[in-house]
CSV table of C-alpha atoms and ligand atoms in Angstrom, one decimal:
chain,number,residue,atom,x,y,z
U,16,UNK,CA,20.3,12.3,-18.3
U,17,UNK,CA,19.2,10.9,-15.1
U,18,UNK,CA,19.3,7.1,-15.0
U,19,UNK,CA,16.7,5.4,-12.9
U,20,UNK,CA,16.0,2.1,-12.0
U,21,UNK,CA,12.5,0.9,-11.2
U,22,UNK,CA,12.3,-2.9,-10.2
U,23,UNK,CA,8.6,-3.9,-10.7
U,24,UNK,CA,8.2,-2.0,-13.4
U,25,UNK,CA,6.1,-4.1,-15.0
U,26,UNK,CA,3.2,-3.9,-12.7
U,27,UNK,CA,0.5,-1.9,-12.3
U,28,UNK,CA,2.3,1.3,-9.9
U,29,UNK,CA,5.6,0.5,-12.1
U,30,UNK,CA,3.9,1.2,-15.3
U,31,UNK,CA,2.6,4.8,-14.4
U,32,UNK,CA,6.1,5.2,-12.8
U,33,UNK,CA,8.1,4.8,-16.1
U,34,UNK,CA,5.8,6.4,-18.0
U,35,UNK,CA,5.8,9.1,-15.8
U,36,UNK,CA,9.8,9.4,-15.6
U,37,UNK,CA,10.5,9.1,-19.1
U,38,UNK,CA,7.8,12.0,-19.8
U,39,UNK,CA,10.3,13.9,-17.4
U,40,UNK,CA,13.3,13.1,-19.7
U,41,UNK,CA,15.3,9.9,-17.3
U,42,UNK,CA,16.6,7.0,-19.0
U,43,UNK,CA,14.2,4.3,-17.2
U,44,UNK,CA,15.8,0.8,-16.4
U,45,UNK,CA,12.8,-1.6,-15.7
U,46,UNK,CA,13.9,-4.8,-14.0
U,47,UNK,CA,10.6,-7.2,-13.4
U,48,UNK,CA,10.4,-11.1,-13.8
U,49,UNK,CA,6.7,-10.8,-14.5
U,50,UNK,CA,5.2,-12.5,-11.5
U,51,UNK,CA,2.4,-10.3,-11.4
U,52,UNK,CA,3.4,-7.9,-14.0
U,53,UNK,CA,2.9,-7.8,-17.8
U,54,UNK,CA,4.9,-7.2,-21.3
U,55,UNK,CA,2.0,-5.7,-22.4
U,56,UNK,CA,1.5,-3.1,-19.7
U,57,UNK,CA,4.7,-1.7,-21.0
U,58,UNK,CA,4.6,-2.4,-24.7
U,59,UNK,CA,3.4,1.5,-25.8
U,60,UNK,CA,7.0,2.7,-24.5
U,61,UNK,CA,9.0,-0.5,-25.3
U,62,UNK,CA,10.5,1.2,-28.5
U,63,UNK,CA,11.7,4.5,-26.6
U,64,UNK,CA,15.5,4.2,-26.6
U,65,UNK,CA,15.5,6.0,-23.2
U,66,UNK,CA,13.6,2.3,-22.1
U,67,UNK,CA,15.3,-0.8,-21.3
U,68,UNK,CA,13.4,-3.8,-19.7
U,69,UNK,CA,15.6,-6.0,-17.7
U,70,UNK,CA,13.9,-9.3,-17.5
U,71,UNK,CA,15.4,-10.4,-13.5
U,72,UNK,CA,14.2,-11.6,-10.2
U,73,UNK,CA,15.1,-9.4,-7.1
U,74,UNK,CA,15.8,-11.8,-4.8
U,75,UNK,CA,18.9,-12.8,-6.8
U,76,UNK,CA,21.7,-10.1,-6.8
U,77,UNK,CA,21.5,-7.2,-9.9
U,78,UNK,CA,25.1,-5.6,-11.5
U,79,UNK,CA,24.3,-2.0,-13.0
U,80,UNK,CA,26.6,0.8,-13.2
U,81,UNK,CA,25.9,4.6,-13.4
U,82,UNK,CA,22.2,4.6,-11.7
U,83,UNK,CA,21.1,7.3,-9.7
U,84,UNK,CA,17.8,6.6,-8.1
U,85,UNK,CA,16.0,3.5,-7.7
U,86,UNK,CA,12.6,3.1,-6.9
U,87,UNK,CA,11.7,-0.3,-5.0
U,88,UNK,CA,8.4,-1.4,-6.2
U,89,UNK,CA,9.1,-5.3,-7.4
U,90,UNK,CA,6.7,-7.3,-4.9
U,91,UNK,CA,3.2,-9.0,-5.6
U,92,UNK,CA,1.1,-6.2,-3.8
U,93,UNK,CA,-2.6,-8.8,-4.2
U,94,UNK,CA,-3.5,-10.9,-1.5
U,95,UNK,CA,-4.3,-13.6,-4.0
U,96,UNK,CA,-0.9,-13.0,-5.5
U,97,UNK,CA,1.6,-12.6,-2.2
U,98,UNK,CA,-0.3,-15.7,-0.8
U,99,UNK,CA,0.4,-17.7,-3.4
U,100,UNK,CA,3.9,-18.4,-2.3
U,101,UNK,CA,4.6,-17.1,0.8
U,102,UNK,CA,8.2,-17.9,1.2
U,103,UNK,CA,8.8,-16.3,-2.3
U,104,UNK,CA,7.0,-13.5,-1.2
U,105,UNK,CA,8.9,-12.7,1.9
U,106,UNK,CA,12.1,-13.6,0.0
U,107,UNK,CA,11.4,-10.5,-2.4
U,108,UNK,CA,10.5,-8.3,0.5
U,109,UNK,CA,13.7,-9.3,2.8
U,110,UNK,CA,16.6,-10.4,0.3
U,111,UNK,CA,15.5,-8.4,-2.8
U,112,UNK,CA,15.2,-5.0,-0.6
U,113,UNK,CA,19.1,-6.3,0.5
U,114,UNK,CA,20.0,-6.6,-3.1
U,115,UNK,CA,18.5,-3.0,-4.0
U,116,UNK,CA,20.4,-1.8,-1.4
U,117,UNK,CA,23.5,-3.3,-2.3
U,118,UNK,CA,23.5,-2.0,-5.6
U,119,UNK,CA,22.2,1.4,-4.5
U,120,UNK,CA,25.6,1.6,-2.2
U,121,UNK,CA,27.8,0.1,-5.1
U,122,UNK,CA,26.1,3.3,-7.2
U,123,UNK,CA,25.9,5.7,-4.1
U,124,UNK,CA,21.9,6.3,-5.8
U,125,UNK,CA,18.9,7.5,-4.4
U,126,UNK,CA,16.7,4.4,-3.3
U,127,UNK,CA,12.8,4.6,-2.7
U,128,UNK,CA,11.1,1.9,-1.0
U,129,UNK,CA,7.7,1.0,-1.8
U,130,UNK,CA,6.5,0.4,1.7
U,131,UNK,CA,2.4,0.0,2.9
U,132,UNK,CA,-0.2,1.3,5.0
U,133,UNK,CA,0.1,-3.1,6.0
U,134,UNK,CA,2.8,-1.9,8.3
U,135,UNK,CA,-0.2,-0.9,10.5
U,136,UNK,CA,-1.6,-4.1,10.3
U,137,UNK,CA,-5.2,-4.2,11.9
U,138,UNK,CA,-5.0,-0.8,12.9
U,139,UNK,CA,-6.0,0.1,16.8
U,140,UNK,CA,-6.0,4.0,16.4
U,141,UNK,CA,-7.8,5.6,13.5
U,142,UNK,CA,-6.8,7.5,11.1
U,143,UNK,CA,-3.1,5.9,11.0
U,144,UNK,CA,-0.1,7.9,11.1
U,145,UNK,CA,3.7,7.7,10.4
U,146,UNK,CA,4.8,7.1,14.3
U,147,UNK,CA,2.0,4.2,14.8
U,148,UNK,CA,4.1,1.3,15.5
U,149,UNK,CA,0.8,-0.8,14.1
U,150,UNK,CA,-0.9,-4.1,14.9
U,151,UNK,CA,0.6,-7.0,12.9
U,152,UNK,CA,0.2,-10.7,13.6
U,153,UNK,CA,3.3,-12.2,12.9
U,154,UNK,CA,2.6,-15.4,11.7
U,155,UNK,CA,-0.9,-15.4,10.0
U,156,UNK,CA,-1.5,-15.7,6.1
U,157,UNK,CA,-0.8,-12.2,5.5
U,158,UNK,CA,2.7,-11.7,7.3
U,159,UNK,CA,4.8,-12.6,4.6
U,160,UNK,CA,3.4,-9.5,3.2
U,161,UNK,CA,3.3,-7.4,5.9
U,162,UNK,CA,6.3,-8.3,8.1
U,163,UNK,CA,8.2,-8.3,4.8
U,164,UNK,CA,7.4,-4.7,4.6
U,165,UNK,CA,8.0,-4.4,8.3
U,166,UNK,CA,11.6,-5.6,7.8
U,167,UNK,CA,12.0,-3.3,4.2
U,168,UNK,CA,11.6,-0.3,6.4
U,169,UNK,CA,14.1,-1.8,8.9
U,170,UNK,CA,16.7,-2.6,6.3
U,171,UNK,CA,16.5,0.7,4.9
U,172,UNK,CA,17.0,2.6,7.9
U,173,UNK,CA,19.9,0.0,9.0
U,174,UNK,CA,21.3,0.8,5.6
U,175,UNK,CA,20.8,4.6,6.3
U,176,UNK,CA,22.3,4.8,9.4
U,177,UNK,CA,25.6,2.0,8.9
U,178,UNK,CA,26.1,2.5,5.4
U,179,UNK,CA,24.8,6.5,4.5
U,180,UNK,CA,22.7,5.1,2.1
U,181,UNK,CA,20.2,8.2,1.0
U,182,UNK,CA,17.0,6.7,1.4
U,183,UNK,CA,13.2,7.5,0.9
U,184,UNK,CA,10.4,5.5,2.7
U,185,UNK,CA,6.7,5.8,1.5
U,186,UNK,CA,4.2,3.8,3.0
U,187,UNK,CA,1.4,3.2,0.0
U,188,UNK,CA,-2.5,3.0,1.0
U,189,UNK,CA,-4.9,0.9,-1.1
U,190,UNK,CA,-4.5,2.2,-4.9
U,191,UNK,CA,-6.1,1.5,-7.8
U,192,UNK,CA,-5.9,2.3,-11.4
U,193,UNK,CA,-5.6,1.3,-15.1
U,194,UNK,CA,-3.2,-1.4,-15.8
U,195,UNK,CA,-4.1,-3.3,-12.8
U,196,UNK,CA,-4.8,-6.7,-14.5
U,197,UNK,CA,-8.2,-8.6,-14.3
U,198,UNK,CA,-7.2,-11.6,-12.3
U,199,UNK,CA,-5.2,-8.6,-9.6
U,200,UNK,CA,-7.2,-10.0,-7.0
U,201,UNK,CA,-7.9,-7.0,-5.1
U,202,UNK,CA,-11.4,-5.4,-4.8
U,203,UNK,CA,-11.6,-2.5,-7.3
U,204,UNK,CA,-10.6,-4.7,-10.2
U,205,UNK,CA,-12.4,-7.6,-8.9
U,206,UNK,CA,-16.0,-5.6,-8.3
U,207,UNK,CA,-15.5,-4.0,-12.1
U,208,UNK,CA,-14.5,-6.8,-13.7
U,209,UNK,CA,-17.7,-8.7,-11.9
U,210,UNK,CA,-20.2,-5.9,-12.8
U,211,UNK,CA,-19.0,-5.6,-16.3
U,212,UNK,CA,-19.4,-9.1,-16.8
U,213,UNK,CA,-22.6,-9.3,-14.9
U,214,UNK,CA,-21.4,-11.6,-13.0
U,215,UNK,CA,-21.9,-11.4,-8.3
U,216,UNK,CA,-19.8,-9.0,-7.1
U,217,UNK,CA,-18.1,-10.8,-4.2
U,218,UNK,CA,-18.0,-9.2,-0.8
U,219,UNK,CA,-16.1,-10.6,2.0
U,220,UNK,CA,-17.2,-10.7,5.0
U,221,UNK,CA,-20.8,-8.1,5.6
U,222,UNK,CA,-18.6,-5.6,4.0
U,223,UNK,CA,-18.2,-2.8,6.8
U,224,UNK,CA,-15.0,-3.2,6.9
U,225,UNK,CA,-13.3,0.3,5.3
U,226,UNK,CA,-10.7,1.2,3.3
U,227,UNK,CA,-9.4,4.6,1.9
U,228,UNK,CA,-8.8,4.6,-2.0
U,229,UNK,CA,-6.0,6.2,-4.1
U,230,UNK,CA,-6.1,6.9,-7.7
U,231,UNK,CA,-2.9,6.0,-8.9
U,232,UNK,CA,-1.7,9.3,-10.9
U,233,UNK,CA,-2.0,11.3,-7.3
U,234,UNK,CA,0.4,8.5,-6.1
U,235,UNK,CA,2.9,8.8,-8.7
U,236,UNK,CA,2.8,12.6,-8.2
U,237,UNK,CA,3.9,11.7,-4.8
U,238,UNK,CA,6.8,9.1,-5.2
U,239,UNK,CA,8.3,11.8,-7.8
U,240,UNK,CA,7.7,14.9,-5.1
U,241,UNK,CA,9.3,12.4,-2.3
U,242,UNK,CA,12.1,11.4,-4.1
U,243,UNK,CA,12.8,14.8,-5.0
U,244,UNK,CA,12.9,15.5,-1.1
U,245,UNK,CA,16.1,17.1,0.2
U,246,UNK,CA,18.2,13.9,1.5
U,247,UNK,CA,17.9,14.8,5.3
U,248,UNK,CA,14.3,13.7,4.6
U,249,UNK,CA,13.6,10.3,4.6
U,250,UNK,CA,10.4,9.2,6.2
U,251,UNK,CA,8.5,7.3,6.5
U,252,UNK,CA,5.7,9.3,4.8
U,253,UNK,CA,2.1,8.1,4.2
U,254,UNK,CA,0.2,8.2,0.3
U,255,UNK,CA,-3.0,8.0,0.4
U,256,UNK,CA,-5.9,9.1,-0.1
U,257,UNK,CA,-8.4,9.8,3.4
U,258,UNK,CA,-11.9,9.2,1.8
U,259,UNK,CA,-12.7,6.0,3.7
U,260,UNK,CA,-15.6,3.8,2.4
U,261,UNK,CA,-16.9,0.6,3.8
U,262,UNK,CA,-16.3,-2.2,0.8
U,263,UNK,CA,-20.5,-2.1,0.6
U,264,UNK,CA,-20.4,1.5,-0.4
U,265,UNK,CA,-17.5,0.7,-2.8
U,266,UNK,CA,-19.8,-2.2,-4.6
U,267,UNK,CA,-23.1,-0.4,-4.6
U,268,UNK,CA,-21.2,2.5,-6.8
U,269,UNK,CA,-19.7,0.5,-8.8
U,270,UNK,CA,-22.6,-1.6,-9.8
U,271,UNK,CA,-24.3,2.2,-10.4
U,272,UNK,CA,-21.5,3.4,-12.3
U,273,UNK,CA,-21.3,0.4,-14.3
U,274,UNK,CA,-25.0,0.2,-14.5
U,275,UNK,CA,-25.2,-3.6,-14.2
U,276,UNK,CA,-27.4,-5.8,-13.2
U,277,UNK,CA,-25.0,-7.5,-11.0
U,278,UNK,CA,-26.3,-9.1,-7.5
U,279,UNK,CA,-23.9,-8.9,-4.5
U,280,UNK,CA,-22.6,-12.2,-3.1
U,281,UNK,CA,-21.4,-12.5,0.4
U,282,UNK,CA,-18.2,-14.9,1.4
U,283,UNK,CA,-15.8,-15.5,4.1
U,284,UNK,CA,-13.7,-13.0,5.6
U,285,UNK,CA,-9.9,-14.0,4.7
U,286,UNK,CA,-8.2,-14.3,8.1
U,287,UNK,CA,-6.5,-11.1,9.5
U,288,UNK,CA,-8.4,-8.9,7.0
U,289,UNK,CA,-7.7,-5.0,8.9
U,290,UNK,CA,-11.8,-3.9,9.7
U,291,UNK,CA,-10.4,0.0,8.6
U,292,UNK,CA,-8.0,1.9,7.0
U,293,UNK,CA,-7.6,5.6,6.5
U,294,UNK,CA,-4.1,7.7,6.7
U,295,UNK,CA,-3.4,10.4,8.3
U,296,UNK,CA,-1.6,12.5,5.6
U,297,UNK,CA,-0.6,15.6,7.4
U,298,UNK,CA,3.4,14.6,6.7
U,299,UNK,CA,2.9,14.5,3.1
U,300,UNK,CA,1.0,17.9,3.1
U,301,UNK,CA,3.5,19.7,4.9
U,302,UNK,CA,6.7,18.0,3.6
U,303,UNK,CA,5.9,17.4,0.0
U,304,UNK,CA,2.9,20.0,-0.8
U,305,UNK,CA,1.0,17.1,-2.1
U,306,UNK,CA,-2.6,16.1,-1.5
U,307,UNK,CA,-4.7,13.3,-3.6
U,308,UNK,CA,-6.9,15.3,-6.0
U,309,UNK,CA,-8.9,12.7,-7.5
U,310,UNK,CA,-12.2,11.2,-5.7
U,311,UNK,CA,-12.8,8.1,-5.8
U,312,UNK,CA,-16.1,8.4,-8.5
U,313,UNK,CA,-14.0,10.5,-10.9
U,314,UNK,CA,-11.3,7.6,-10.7
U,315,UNK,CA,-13.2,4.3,-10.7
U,316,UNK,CA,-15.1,6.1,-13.9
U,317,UNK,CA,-11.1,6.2,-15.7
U,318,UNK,CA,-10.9,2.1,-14.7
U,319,UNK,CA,-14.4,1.0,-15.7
U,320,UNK,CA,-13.6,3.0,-19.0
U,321,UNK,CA,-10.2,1.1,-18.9
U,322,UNK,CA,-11.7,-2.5,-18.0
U,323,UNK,CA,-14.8,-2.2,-20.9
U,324,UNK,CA,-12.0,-1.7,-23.4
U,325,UNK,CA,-10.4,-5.1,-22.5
U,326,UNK,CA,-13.1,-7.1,-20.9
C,10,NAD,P1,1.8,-5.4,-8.9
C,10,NAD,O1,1.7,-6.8,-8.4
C,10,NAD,O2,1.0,-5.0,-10.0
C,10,NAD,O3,3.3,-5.1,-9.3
C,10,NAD,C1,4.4,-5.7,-8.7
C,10,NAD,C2,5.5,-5.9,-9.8
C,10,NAD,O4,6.6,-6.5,-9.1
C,10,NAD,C3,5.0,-6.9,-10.8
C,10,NAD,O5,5.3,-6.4,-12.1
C,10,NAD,C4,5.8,-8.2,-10.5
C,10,NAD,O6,6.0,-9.0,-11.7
C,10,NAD,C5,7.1,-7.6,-9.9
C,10,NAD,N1,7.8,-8.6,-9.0
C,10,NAD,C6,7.2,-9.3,-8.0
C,10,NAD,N2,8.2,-10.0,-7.4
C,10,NAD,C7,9.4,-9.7,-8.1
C,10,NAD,C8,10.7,-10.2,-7.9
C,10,NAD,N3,11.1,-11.1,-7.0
C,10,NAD,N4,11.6,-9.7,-8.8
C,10,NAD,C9,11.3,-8.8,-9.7
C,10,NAD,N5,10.1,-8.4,-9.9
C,10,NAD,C10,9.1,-8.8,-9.1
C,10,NAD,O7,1.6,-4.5,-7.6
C,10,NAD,P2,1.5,-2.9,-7.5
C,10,NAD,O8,0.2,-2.6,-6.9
C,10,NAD,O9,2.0,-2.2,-8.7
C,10,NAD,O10,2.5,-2.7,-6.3
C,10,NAD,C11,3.8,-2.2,-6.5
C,10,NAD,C12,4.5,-1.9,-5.2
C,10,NAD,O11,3.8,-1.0,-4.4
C,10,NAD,C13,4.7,-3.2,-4.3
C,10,NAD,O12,5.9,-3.2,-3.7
C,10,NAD,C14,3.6,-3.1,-3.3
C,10,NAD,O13,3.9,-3.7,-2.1
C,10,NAD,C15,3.5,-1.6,-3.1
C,10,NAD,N6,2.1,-1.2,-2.7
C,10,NAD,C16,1.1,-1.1,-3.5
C,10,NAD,C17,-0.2,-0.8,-3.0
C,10,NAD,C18,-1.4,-0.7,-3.9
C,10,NAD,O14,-2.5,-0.5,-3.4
C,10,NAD,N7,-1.3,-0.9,-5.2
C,10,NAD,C19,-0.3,-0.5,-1.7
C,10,NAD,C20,0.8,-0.6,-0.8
C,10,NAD,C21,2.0,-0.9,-1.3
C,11,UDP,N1,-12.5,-7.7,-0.8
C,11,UDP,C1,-13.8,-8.1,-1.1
C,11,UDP,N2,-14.0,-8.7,-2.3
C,11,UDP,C2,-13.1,-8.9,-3.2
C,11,UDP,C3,-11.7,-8.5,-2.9
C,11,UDP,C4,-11.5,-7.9,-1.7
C,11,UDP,O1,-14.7,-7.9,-0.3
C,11,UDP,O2,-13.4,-9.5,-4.3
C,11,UDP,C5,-12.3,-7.0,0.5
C,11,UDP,C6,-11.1,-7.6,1.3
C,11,UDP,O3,-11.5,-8.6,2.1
C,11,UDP,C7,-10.7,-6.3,2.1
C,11,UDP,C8,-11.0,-5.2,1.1
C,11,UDP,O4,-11.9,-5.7,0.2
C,11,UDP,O5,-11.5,-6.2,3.2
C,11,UDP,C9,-9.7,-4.7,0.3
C,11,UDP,O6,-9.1,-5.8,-0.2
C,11,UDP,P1,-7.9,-5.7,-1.2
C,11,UDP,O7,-7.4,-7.1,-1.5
C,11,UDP,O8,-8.2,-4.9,-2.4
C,11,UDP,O9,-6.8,-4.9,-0.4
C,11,UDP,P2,-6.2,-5.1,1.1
C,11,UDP,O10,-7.0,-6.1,1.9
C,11,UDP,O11,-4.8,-5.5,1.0
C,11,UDP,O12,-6.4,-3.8,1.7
């Protein structure tokens, strides 16, 4: 039985993930200290005695014996969330990718990093693909985020190239999806949770800035086709989906969908905020046969369902 780590598993993308792998028969190792992720996320498999949860913090060093793929995801992904503590933040992104390695080596495993379409920063060419180098300002609010990232990929490769490491990059685009908590911070959860509870929905900015939005099951579908890549394959490879809305569009349906009587507030644009975002996902179609396959209405109808159950 395949063992397989996946740090973060806990959070919203790590939940899918293990429920996803142990479906496919792996003994799932979830390591998470529960920054932003939840006990309860992962309480419906917490019985299965393929499932251990490892309650640990990346950026200290993790012994395990006998793994064979990891899958990188343990990182606050929010804005809210990565602010919060930078240096923490950067810390996870820098020395906890190190310490994934490390053990990947010790195990000679499989690693996948969860990397981001932030590597682009505020893009200058439109849509983005793998070989853009990007647009990233290296010491606003959001680099300890993004130039963490920045350096992931970079320590991956290094460890590919010195080491042999077998590694897989993907480079995530906005995704959203049950089990993203109600205080996530980012704008799908924020605008549902506000329209269900009839509160403003809060736009920063006029709202014209874009972004491209992923259901999360198409983005599990491809972290299990990319890890499943031959290892002379290694990316980096863009997930997302290309429907690009501006955030306006994005509230107006959700207030429709929800059918609230919700107003739309207007408030400052965070600094560094990227005015669009849309990937260009030839790679992925080519390499891993994979394309997203649910639209965003057909999605954000799964999460209001998900949200009016809890809220
Ligand atoms: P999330 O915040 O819901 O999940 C992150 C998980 O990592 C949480 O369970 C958290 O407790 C855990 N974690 C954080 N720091 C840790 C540490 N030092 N040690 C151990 N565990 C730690 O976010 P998510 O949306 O599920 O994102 C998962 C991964 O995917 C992240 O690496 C993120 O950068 C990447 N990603 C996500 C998106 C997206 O749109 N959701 C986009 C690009 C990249
Ligand atoms: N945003 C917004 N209202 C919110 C949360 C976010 O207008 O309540 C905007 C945010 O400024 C950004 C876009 O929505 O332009 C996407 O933000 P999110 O935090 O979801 O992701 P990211 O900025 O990392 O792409």
């Amino acid at each position: 039985m395949k063992r397989v780590l996946v740090t973060g598993g806990a959070g919203f993308i790590g939940t899918h993930l293990c429920r996803r792998l142990l479906r496919e028969g792996c003994h799932v190792i979830c390591l998470d200290n529960l920054f932003t992720g939840s006990e309860h996320n992962i309480a419906f498999f917490r019985n299965n005695p393929n499932f251990e949860f490892v309650l640990h913090d990346i950026v200290t060093p993790y012994e395990a014996e006998d793994i064979d793929e990891i899958y990188n995801l343990a990182c606050p992904a929010s804005p809210v969330h990565y602010q919060y503590d930078a240096i923490k933040t950067i810390k996870t992104a820098v020395m906890g990718v190190i310490n994934m390695l490390d053990l990947a080596v010790k195990n000679r495993a499989k690693i996948l990093q969860a990397s981001t379409s932030e590597v682009y920063g505020d893009p200058t060419i439109h849509p983005q693909y793998e070989s853009y180098w990007g647009n990233v300002n290296p010491i606003g609010i959001r680099s300890c985020y993004d130039e963490g990232k920045r350096c992931g990929e970079t320590l991956c490769m290094d460890y590919h190239r010195q080491n042999g490491v077998r590694i897989k990059i993907i480079r995530i685009f906005n995704t959203y999806g049950p089990y993203m908590l109600p205080n996530d911070g980012r704008v799908v959860s924020n605008f549902i949770v506000q329209a269900l509870q009839g509160e403003p929905l809060t736009i920063y900015g006029t709202g014209e800035q874009t972004r491209s939005f992923q259901y999360v099951d198409d983005l599990i579908e491809g972290m299990i086709r990319m890890m499943d890549t031959d290892d002379d394959f290694i990316g980096p490879v863009n997930l997302g989906n290309p429907g690009e809305f501006t955030i306006l569009e994005l509230a107006h349906k959700v207030i429709q969908m929800t059918g609230s009587k919700s107003e739309i507030v207007f408030k400052p644009l965070p600094h560094d905020d990227p005015k669009q975002r849309k990937p260009d996902i030839s790679l992925a179609q080519q390499v891993l046969g994979w394309k997203p396959q649910i639209p965003l209405d057909k999605g954000l109808r799964q999460v209001i369902k998900y949200f009016k159950e809890r809220c």
